[in-house]
CSV table of C-alpha atoms in Angstrom, one decimal:
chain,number,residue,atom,x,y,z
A,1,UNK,CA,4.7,-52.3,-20.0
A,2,UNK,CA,7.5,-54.5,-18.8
A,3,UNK,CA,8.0,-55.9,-22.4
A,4,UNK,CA,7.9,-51.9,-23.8
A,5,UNK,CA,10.9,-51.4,-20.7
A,6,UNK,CA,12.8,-54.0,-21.6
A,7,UNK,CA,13.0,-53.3,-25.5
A,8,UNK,CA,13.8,-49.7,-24.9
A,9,UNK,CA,16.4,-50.6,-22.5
A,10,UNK,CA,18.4,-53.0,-25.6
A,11,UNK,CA,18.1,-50.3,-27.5
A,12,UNK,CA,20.0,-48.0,-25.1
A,13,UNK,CA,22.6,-50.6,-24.9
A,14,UNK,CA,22.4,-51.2,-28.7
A,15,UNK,CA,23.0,-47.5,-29.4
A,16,UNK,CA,25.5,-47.2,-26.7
A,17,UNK,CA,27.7,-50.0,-28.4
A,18,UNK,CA,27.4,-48.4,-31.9
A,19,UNK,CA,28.4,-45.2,-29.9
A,20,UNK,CA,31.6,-46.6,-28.2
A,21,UNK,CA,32.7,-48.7,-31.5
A,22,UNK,CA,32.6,-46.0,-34.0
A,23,UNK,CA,35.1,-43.9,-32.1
A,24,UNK,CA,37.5,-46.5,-33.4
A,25,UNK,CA,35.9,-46.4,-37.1
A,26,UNK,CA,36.5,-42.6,-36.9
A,27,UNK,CA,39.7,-42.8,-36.4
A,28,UNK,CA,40.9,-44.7,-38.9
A,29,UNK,CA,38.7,-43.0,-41.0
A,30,UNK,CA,40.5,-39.5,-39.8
A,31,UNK,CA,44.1,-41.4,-41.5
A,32,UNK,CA,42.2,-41.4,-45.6
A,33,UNK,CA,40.1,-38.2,-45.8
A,34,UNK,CA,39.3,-34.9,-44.1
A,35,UNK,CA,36.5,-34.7,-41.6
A,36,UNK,CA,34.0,-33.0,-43.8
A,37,UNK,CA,34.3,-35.4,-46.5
A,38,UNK,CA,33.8,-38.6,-43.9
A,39,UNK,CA,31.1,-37.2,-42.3
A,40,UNK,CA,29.7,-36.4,-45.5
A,41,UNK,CA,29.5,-39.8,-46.5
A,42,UNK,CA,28.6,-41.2,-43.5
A,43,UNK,CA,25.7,-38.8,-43.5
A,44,UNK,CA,24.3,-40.4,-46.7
A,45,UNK,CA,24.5,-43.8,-45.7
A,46,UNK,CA,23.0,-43.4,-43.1
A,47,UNK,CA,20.1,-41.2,-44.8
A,48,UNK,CA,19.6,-43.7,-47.4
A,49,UNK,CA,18.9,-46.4,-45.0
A,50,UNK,CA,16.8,-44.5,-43.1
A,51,UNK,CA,14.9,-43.7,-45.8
A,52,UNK,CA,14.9,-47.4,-47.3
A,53,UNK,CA,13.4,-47.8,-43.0
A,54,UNK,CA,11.0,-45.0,-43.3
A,55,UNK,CA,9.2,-46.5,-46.5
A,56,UNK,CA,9.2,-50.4,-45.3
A,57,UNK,CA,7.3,-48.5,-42.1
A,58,UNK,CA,4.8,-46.3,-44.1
A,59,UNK,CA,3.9,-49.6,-46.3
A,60,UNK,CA,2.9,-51.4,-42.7
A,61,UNK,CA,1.4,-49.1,-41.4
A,62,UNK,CA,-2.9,-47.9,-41.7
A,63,UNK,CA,-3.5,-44.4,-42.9
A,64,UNK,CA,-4.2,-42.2,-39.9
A,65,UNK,CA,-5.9,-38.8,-39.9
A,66,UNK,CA,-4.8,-36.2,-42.1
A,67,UNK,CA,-5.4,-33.7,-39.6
A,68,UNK,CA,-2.2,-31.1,-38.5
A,69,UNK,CA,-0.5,-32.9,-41.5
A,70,UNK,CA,0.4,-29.1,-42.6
A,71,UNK,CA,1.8,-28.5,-39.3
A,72,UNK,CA,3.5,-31.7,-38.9
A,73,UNK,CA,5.4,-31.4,-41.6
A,74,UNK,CA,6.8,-28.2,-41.0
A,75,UNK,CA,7.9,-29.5,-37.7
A,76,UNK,CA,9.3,-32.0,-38.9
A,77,UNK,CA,11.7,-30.1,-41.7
A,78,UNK,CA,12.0,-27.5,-39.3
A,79,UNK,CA,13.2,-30.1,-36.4
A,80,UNK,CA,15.5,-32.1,-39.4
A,81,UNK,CA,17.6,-28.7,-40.4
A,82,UNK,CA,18.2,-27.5,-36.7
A,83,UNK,CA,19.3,-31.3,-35.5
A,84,UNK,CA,21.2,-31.8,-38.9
A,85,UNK,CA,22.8,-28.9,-38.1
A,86,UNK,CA,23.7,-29.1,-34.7
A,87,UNK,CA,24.3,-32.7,-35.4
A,88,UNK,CA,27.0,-31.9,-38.4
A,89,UNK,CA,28.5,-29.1,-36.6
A,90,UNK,CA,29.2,-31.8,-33.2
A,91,UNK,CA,30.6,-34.6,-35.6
A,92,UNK,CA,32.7,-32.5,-37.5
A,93,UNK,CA,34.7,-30.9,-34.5
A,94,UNK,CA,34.3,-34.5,-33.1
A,95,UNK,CA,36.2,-36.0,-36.5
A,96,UNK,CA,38.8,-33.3,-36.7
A,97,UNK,CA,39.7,-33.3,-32.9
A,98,UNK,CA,40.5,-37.3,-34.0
A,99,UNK,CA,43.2,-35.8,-35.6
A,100,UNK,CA,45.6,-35.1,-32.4
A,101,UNK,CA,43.9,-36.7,-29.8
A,102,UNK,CA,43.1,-41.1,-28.9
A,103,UNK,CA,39.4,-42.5,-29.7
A,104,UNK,CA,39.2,-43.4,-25.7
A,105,UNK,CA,40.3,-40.0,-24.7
A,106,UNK,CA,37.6,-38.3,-27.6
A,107,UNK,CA,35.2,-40.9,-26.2
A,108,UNK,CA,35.5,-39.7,-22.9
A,109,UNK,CA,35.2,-36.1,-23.8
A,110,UNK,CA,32.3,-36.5,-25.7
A,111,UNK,CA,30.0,-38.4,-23.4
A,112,UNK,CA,30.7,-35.5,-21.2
A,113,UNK,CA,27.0,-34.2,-23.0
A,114,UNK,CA,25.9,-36.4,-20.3
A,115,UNK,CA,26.5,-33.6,-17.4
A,116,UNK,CA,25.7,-31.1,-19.7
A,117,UNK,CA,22.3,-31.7,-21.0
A,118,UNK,CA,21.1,-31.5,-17.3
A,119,UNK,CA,22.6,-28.7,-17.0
A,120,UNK,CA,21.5,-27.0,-20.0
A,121,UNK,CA,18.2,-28.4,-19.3
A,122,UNK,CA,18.1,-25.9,-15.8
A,123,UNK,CA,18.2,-22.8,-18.0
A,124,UNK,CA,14.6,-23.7,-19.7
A,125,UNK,CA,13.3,-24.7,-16.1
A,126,UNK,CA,13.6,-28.7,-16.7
A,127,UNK,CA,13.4,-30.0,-13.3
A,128,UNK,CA,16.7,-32.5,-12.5
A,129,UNK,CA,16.1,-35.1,-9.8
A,130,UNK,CA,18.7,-36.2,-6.7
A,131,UNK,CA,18.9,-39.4,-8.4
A,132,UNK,CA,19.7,-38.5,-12.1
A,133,UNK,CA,22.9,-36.3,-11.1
A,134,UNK,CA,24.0,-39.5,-8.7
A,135,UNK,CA,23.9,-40.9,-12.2
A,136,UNK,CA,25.9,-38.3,-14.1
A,137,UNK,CA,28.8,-38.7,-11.7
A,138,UNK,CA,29.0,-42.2,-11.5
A,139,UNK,CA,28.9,-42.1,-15.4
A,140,UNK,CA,31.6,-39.4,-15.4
A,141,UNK,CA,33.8,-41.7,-13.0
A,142,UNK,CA,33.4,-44.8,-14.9
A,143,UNK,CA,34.1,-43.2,-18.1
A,144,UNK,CA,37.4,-41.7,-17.0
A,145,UNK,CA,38.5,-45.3,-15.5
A,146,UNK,CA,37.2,-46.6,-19.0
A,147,UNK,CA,38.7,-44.1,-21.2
A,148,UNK,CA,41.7,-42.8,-20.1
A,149,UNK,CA,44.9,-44.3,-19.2
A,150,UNK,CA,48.0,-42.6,-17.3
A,151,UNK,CA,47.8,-38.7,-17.3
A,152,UNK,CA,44.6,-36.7,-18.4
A,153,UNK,CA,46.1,-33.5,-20.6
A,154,UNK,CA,44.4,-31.2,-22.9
A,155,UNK,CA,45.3,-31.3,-26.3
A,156,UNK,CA,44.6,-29.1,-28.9
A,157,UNK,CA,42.3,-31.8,-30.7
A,158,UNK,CA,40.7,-32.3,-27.1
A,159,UNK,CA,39.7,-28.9,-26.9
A,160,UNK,CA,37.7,-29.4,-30.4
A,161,UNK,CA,36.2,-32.3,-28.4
A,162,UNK,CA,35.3,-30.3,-25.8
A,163,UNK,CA,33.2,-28.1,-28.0
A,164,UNK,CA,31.8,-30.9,-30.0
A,165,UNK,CA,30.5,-32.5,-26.6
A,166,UNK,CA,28.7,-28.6,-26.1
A,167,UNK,CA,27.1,-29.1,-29.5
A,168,UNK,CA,26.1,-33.1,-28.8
A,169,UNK,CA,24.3,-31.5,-25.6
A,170,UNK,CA,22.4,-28.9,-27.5
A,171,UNK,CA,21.4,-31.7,-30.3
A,172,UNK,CA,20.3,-33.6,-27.7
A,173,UNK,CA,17.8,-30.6,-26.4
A,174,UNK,CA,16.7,-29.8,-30.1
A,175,UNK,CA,16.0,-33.3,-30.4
A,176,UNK,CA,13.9,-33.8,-27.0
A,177,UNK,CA,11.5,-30.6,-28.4
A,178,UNK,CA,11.1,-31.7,-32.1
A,179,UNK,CA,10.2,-35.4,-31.1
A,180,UNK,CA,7.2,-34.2,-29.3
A,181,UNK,CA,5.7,-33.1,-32.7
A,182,UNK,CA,7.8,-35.5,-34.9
A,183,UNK,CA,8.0,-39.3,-36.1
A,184,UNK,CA,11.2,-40.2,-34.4
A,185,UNK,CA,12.9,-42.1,-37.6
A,186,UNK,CA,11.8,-39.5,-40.2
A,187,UNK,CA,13.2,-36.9,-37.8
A,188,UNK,CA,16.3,-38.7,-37.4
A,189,UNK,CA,16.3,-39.4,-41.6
A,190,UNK,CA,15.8,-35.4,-42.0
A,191,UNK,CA,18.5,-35.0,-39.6
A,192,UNK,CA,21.2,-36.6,-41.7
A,193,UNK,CA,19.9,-35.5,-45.3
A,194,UNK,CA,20.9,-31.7,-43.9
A,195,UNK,CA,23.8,-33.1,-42.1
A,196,UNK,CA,25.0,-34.4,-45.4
A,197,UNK,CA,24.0,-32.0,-47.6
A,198,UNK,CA,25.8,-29.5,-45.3
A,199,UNK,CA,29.0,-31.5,-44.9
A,200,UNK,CA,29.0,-31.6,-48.8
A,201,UNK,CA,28.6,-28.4,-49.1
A,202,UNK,CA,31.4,-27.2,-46.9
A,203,UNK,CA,33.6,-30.2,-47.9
A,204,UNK,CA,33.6,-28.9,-51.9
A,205,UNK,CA,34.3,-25.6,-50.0
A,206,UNK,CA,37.1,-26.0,-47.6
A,207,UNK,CA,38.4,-29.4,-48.7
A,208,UNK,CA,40.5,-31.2,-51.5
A,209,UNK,CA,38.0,-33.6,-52.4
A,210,UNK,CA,39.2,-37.2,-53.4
A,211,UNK,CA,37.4,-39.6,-54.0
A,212,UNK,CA,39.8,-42.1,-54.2
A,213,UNK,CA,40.3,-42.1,-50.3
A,214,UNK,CA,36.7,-41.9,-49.9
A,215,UNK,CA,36.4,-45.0,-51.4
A,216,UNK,CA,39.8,-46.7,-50.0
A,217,UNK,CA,38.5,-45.6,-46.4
A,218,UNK,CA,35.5,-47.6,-47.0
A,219,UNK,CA,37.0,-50.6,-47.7
């Protein structure tokens, strides 16, 4: 149990370091190509090596009971388009708020899903303890002594930050439902196939697409 507690918790600081460092990434991303077309291709690599994860997992793994398969999988499409989605919608404000506002203010914005998944969590009668808001304002606090530096204004790219940290919360909630039916990692590989395919779709849309600064912003 203790071995079990002690993995999950690197993970949680694994992820929160990818987290923190690709607010950086992102913005010098947000100085070669549009928002749609980064998250776009962000959405892809991270799909393909998900799905490259997802195989190397089936292959060493026994094959279980075929029973709810039917079900399972509908879940699991279902519970990859409404995460993609809410997931595409969040980076994309997240990306083009990068365009008038600093990574450590955006960072601090965004991890304000932290209060408001609680919070959102009340309205479908999830029980918050004393201890887990303690939490969210020490997290709040040490953000803001992390993040920001002199003043604290609202921009207009802040605002889009704002909203993107709304849609982070939400993701968060439609992922906490569909991971009680779902594989996590084939869950979270769904989730960026419709993120991407999404993004690409509204990038050929709404977007001068050049690949040229794709590829430039990759290197």
């Amino acid at each position: 149990m203790k071995q079990g507690s002690l993995r999950s918790s690197a993970y949680a600081v694994l992820t929160a370091f990818i987290w923190g460092t690709a607010f950086v990434a992102q913005s010098v991303g947000a100085e070669h190509v549009p928002p749609l077309a980064f998250n776009a291709a962000r959405s892809v690599i991270a799909f393909v090596f998900l799905l490259v994860l997802c195989a190397v997992m089936r292959s060493g793994r026994r094959k279980g009971q075929a029973a709810s398969v039917t079900r399972s999988r509908k879940d699991l499409l279902l519970g990859g388009f409404w995460c993609g989605l809410t997931l595409g919608l969040a980076s994309f404000l997240q990306q083009k708020g990068l365009d008038t506002t600093s990574p450590g203010k955006a960072g601090f914005i965004t991890a304000l899903y932290v209060v408001l998944v609680p919070l959102f969590g009340l309205f479908f009668r999830r029980k918050v303890s004393g201890p887990v808001w303690i939490a969210v304002v020490l997290s709040v606090v040490s953000l803001y002594l992390l993040c920001i530096k002199g003043s604290f204004s609202l921009a207009p790219g802040d605002l889009l930050v704002l909203v993107c940290a709304v849609c982070f919360a939400v993701h968060i909630l439609v992922i906490d439902h569909f991971t009680a039916y779902c594989d996590g990692v084939k869950l979270s590989c769904l989730q960026f196939l419709f993120a991407g395919i999404i993004s690409t779709i509204c990038m050929f849309i709404f977007e001068d697409v050049d690949f040229a600064a794709i590829l430039s912003c990759a290197l």
